[in-house]
Coordinates of N, CA and C in Angstrom, one line a residue:
Chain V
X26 N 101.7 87.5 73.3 CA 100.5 88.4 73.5 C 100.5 89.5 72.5
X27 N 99.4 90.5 72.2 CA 99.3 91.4 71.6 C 100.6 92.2 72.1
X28 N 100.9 93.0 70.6 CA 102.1 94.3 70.7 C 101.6 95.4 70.5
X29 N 101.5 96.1 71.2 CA 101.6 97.6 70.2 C 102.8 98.1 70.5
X30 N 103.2 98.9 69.5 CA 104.4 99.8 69.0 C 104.4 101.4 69.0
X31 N 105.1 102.2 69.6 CA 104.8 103.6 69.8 C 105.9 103.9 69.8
X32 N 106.2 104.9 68.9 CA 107.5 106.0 68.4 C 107.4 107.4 68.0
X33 N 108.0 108.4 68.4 CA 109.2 107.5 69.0 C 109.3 107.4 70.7
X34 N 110.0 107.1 71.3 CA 110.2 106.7 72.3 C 110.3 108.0 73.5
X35 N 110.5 108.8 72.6 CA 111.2 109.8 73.4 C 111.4 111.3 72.2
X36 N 110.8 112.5 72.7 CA 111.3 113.8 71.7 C 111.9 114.6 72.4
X37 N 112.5 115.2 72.2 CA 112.6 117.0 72.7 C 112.6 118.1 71.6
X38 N 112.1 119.0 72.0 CA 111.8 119.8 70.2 C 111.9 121.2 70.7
X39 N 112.0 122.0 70.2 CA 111.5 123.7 70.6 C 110.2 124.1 70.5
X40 N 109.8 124.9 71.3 CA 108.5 125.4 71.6 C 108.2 126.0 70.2
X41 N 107.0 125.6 69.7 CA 106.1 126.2 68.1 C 106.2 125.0 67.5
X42 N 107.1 124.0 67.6 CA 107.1 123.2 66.5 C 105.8 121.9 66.7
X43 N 105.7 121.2 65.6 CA 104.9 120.1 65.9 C 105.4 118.7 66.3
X44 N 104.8 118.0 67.0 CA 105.3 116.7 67.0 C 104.4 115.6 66.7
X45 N 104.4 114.7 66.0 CA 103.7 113.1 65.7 C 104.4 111.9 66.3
X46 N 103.6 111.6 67.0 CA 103.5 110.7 67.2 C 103.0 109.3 66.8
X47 N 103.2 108.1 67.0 CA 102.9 107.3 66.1 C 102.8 105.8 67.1
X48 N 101.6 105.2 66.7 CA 100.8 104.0 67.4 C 100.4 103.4 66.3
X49 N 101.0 101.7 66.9 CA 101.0 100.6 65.8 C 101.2 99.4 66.4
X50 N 99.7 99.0 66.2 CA 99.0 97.1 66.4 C 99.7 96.6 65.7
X51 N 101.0 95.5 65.9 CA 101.7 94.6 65.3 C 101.3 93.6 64.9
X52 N 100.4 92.8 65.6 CA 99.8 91.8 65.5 C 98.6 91.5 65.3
X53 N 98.0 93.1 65.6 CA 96.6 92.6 65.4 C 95.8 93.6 64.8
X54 N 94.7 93.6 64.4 CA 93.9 94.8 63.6 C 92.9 95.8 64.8
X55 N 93.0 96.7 65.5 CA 92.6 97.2 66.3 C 91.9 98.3 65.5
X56 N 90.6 98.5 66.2 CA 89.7 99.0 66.0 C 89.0 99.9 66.9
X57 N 89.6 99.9 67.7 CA 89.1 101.2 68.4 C 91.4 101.7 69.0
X58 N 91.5 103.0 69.1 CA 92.9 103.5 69.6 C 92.2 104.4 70.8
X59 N 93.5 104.6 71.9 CA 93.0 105.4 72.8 C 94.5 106.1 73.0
X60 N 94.2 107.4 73.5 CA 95.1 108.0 73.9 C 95.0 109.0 74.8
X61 N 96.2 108.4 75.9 CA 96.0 109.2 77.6 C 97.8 109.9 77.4
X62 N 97.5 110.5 78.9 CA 98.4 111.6 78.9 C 98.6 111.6 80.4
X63 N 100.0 111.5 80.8 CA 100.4 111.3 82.0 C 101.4 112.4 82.6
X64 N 101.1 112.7 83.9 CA 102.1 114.3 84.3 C 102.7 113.1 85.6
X65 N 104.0 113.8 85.9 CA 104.6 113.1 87.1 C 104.0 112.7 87.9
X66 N 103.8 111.3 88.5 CA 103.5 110.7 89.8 C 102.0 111.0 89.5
X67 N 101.4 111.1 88.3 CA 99.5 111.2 88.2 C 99.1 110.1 87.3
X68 N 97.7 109.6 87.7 CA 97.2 108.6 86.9 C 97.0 109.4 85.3
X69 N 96.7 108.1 84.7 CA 96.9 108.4 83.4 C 95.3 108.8 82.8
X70 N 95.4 110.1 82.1 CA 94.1 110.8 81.4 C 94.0 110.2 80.3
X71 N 92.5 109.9 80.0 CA 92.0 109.7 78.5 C 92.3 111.2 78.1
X72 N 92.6 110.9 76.9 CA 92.6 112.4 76.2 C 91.8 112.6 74.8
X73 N 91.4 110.8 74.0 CA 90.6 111.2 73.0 C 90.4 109.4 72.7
X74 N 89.4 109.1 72.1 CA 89.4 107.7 71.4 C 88.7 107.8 70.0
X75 N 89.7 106.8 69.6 CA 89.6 106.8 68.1 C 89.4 105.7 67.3
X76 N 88.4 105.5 66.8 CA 88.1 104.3 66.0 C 88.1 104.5 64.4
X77 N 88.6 103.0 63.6 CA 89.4 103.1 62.5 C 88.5 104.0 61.8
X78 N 89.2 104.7 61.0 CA 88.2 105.6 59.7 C 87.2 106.4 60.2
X79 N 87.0 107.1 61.6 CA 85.7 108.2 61.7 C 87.0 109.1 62.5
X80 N 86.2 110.1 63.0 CA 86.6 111.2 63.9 C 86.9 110.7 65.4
X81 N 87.9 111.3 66.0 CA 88.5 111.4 67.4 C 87.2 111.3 68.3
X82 N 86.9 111.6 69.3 CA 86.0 111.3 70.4 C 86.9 112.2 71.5
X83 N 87.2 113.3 71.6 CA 88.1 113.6 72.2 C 87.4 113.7 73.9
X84 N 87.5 113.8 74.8 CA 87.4 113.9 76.4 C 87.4 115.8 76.7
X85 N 86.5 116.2 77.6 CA 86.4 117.5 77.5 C 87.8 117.9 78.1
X86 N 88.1 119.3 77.9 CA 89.6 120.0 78.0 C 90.2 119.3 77.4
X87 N 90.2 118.6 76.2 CA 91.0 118.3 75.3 C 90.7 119.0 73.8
X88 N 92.0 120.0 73.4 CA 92.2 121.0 72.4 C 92.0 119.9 71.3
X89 N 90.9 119.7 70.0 CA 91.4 118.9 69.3 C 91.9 119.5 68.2
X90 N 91.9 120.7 68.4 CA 92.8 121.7 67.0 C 94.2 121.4 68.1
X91 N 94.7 121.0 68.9 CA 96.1 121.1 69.1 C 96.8 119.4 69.3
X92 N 95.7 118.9 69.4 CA 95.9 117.3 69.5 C 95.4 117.2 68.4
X93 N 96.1 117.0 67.2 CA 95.5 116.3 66.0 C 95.3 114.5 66.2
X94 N 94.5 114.0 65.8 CA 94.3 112.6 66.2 C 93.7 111.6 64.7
X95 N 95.0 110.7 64.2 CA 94.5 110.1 62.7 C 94.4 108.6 62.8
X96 N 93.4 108.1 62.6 CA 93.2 106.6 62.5 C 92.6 106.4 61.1
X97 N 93.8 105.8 60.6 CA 93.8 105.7 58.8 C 93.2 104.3 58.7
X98 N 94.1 103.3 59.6 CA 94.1 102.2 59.5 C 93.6 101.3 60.9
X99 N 93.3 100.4 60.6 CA 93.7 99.3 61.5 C 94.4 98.9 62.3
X100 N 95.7 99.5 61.9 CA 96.9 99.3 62.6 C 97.9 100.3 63.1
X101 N 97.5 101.3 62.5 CA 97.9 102.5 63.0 C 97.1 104.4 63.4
X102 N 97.6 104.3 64.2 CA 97.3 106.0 64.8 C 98.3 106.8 65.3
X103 N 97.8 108.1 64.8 CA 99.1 109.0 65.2 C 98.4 110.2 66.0
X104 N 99.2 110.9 66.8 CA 99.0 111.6 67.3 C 100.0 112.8 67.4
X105 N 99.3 114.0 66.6 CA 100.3 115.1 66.5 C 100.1 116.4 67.6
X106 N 101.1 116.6 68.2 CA 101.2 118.0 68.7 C 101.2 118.9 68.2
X107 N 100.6 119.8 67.9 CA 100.6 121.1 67.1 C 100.7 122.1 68.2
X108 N 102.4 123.3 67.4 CA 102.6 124.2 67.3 C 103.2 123.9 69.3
X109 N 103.8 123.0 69.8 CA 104.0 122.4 70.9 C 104.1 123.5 72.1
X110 N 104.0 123.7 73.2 CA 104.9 124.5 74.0 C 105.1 124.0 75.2
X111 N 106.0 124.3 76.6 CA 106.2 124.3 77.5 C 105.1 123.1 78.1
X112 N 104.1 123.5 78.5 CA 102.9 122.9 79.2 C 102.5 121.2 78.7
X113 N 102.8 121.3 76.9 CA 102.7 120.1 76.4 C 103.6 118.8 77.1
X114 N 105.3 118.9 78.1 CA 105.4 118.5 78.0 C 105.1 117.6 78.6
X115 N 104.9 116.0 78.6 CA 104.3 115.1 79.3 C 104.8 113.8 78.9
X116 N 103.8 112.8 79.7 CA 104.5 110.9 79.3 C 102.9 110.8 78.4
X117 N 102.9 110.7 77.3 CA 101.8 110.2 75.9 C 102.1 108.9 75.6
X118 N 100.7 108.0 76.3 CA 100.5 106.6 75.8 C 100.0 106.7 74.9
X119 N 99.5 105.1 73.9 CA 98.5 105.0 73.2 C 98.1 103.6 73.8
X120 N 96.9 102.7 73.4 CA 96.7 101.8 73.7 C 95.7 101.4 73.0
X121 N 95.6 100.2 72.3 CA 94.5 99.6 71.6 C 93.8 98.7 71.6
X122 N 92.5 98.2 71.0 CA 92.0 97.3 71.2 C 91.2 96.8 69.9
X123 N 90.9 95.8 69.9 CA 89.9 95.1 69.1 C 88.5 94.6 69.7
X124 N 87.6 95.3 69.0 CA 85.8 94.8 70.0 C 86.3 95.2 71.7
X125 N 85.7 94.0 72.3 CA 85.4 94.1 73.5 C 87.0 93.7 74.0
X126 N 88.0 93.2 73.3 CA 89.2 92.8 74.0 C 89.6 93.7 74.6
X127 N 90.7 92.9 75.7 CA 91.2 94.1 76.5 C 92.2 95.5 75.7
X128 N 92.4 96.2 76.7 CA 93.7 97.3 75.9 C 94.9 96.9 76.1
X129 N 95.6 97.3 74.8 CA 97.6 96.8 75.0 C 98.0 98.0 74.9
X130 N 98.7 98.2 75.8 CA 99.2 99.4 75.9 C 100.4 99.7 74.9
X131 N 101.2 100.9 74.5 CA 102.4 101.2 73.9 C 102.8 101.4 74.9
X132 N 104.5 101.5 74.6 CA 105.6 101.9 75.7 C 105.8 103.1 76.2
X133 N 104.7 104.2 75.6 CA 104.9 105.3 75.8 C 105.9 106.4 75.1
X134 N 105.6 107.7 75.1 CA 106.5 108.4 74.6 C 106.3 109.9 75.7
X135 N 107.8 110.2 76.0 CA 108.3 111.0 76.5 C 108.3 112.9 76.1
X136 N 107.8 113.4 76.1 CA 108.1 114.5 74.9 C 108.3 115.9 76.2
X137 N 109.2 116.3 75.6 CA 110.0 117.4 76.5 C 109.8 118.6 75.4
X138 N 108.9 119.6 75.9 CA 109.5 121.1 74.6 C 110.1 122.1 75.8
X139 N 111.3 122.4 74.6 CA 112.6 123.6 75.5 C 111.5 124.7 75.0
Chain B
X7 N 86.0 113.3 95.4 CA 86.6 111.8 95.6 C 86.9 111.1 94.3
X8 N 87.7 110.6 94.4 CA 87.9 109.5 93.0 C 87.1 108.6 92.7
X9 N 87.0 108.0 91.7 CA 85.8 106.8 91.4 C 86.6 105.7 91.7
X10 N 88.1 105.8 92.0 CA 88.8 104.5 91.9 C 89.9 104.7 92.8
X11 N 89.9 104.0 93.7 CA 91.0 104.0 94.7 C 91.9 103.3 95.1
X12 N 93.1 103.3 95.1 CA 93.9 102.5 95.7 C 94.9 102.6 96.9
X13 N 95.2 101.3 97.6 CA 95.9 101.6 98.4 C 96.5 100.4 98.4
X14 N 97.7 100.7 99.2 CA 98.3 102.1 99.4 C 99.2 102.7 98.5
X15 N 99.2 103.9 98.7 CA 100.3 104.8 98.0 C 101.4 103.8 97.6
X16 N 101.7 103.5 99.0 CA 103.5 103.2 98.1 C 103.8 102.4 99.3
X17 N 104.4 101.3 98.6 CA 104.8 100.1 99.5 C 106.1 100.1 99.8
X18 N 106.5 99.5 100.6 CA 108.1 98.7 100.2 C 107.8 97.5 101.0
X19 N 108.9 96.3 100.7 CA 108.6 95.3 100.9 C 109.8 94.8 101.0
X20 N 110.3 93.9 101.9 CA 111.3 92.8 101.4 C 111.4 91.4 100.6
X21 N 112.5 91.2 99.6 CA 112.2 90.4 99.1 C 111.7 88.7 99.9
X22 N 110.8 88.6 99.1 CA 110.5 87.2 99.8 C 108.8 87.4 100.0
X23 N 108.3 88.5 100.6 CA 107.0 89.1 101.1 C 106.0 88.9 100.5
X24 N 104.9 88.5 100.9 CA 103.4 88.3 100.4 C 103.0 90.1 99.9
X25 N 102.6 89.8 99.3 CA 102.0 91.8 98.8 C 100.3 91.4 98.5
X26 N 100.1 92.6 99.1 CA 98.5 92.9 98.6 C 98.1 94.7 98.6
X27 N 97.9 95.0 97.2 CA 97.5 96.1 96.7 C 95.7 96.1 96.4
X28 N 95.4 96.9 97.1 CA 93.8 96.9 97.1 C 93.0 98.3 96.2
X29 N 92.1 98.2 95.8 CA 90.9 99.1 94.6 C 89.6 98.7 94.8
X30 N 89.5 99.9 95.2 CA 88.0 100.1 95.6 C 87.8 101.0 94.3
X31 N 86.1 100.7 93.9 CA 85.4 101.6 92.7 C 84.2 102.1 93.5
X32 N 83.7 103.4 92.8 CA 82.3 103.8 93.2 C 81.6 103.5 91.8
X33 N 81.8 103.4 90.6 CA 80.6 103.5 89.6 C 80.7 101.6 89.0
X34 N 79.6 101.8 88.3 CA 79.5 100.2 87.4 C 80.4 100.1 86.7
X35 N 80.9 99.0 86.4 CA 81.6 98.4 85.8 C 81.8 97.0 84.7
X36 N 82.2 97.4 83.8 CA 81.9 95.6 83.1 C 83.3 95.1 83.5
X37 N 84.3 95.0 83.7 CA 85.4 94.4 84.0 C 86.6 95.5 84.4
X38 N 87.9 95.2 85.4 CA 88.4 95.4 85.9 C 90.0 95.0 85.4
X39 N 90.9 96.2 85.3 CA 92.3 95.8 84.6 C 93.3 95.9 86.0
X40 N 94.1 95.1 86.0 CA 95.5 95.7 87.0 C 96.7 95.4 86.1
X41 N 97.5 97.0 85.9 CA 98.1 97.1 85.4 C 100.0 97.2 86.1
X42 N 100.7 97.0 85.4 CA 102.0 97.3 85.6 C 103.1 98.4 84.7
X43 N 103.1 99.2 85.8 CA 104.3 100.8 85.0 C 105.6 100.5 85.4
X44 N 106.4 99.8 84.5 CA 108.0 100.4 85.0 C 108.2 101.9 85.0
X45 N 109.4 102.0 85.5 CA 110.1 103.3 85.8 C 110.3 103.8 83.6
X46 N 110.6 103.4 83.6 CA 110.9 103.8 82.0 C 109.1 104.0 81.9
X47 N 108.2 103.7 82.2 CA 106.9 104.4 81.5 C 105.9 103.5 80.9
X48 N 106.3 102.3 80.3 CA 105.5 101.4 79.5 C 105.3 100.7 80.5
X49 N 103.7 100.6 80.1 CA 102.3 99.5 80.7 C 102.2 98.3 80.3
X50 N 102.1 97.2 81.0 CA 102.1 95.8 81.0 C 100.5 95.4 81.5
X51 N 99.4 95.3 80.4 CA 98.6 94.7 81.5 C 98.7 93.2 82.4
X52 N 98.3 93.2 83.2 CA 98.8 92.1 84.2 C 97.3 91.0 84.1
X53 N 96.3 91.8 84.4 CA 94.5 91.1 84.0 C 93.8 91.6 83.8
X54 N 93.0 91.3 82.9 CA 91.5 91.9 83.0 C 90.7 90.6 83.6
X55 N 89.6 91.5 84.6 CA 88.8 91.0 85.1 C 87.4 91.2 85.4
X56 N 86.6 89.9 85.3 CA 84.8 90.7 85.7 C 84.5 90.2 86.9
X57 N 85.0 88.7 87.4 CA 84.4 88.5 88.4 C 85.9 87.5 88.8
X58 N 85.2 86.8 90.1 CA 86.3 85.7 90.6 C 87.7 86.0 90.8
X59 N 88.8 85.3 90.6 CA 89.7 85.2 90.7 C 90.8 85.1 89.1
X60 N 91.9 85.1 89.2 CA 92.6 85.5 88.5 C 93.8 84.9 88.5
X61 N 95.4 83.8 88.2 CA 96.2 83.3 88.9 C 97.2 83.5 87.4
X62 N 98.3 84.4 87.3 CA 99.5 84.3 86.8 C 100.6 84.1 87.0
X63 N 101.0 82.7 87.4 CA 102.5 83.3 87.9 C 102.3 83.0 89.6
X64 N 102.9 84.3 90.0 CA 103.7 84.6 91.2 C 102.0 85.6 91.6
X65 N 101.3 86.2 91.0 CA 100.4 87.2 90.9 C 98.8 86.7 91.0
X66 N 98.0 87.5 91.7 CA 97.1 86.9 91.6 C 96.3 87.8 92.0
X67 N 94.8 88.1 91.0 CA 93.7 89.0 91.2 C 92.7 88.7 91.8
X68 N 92.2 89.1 92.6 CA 90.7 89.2 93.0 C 89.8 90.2 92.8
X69 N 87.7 89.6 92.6 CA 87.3 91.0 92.2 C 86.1 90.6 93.0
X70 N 85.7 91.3 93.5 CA 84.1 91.0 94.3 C 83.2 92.3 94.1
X71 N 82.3 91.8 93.1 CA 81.4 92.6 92.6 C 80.6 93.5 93.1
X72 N 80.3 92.8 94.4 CA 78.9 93.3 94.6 C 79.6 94.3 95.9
X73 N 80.8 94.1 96.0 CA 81.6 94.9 97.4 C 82.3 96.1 96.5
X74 N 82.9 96.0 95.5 CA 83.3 96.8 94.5 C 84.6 97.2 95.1
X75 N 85.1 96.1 94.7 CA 87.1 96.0 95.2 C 87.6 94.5 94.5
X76 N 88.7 95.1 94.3 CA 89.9 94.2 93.7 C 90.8 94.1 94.9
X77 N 92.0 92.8 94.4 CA 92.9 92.6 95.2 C 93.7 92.5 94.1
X78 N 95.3 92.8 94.7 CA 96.6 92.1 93.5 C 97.3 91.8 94.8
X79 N 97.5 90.6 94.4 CA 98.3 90.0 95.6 C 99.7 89.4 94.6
X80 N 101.1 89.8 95.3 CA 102.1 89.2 94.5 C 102.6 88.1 95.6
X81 N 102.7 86.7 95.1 CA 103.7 85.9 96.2 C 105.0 86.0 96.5
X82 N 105.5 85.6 97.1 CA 107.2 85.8 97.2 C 107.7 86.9 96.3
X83 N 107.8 87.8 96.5 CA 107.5 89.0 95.8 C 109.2 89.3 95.4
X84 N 109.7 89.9 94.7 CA 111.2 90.2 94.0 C 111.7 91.6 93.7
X85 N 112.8 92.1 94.3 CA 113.3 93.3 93.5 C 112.6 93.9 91.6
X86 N 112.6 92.9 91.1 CA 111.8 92.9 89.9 C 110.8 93.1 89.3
X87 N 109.4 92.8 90.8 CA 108.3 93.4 90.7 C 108.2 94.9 91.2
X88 N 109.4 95.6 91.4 CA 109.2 96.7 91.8 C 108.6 97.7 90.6
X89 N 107.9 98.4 90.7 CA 107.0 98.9 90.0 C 106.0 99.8 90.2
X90 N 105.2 100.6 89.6 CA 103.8 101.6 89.8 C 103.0 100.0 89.6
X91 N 101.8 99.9 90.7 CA 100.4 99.3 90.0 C 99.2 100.2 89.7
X92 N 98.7 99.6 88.3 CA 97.2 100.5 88.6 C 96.5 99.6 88.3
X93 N 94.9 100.1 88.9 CA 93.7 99.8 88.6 C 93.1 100.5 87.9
X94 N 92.8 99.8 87.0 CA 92.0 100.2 86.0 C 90.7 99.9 85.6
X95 N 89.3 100.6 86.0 CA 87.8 99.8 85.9 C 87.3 101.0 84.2
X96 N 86.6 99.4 83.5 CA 86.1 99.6 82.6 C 84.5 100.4 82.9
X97 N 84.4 101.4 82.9 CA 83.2 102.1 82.8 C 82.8 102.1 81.3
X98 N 82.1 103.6 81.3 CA 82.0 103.8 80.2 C 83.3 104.0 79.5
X99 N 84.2 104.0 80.1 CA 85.6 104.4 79.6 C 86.6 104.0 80.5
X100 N 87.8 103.7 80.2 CA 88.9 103.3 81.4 C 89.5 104.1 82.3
X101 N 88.9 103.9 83.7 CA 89.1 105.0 84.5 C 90.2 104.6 85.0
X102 N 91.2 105.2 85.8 CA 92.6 104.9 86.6 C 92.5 105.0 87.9
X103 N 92.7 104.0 88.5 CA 93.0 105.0 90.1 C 94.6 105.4 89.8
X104 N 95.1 105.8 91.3 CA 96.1 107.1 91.3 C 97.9 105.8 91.0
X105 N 97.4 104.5 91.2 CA 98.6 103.7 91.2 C 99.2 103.7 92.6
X106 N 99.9 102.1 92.9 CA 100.4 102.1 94.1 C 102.1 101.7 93.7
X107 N 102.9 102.5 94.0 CA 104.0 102.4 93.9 C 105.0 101.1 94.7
X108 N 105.3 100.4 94.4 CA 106.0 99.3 94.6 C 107.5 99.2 94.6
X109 N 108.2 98.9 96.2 CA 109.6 98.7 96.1 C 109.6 97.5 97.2
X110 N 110.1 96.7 96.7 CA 110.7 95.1 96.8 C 112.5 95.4 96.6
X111 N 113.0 95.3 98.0 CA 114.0 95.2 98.4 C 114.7 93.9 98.8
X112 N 116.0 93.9 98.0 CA 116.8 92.3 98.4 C 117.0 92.0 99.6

């Protein structure tokens, strides 16, 4: 089946700094990326969608000067934390699709700011 | 109220057990996902669906459109399917219900 790939797996960083994240279709050329945001024991939030080569689509109460959101390619999207703190931290999926196919999710990434 | 519901919260089960996790929607829909969270975090979709039925395995979906509910039924169910489920309905965007937590005991 479809792969997606998401790294890293896990961060912990100090509060101010940035973090990237990174989402990548192994298999296949995805054209639309999505990215949700998960707090303990809560369903999982859209936080923006992104298709190859335009602008984010971000979901309201989503900072998109602090969620940077980059779909260069086909096959990849990243998703940067800027200037991180405390509140950022959370479980950050990605998940992608091509047309109408279904979504494949990443493994998720973990990110802890001290 | 949520657009998407599930129940129940949180199961347990003994191994061997028939399972049925149930999702109810309030808005339209073009198709319906049931998804699988291990504990480590990464999502497995399990199906997407628009109508009818659904058979993988040990697993199996139902969707009844015009009642606006899903079924995930697991057969003889395993320590292994222990897990978060969610439902997932494709709106204008992929909504979640809250996930039913799953423990399958030996």
């Amino acid at each position: 089946g479809a792969v997606v790939s998401q790294h890293p797996s896990r961060v912990i960083c100090k509060s101010g700094t940035s973090v990237k994240i990174e989402c990548r279709s192994l298999d296949f050329q995805a054209t639309t990326m999505f990215w949700y945001r998960q707090f303990p024991k809560q369903s999982l939030m859209l936080m923006a969608t992104s298709n190859e080569g335009s602008k984010a689509t971000y979901e309201q109460g989503v900072e998109k000067d602090k969620f940077l959101i980059n779909h260069a390619s086909l096959t990849l999207s990243t998703l940067t934390v800027t200037s991180a703190h405390p509140e950022d931290s959370s479980f950050y999926i990605c998940s992608a699709s091509r047309g109408a196919q279904p979504q494949h999710f990443g493994d998720g990434t973990r990110l802890s700011i001290l | 109220k949520n657009e998407v519901e599930q129940s129940p919260q949180n199961l347990t089960a003994q191994e061997g057990e028939f399972i049925t996790i149930n999702c109810s929607y309030s808005v339209g829909i073009s198709a319906l996902h049931w998804l699988q969270q291990h504990p480590g975090g990464g999502i497995v979709s399990l199906f997407m669906l628009s109508s009818g039925k659904k058979k993988h395995g040990r697993l199996i979906a139902t969707i009844n459109i015009q009642e606006k509910h899903s079924s995930l039924h697991i057969t003889a169910s395993h320590p292994r399917d222990s897990a978060v489920y969610i439902c997932a309905v494709i709106a204008d965007k992929l909504i979640f219900g809250t996930g039913t937590r799953l423990q399958v005991f030996p």
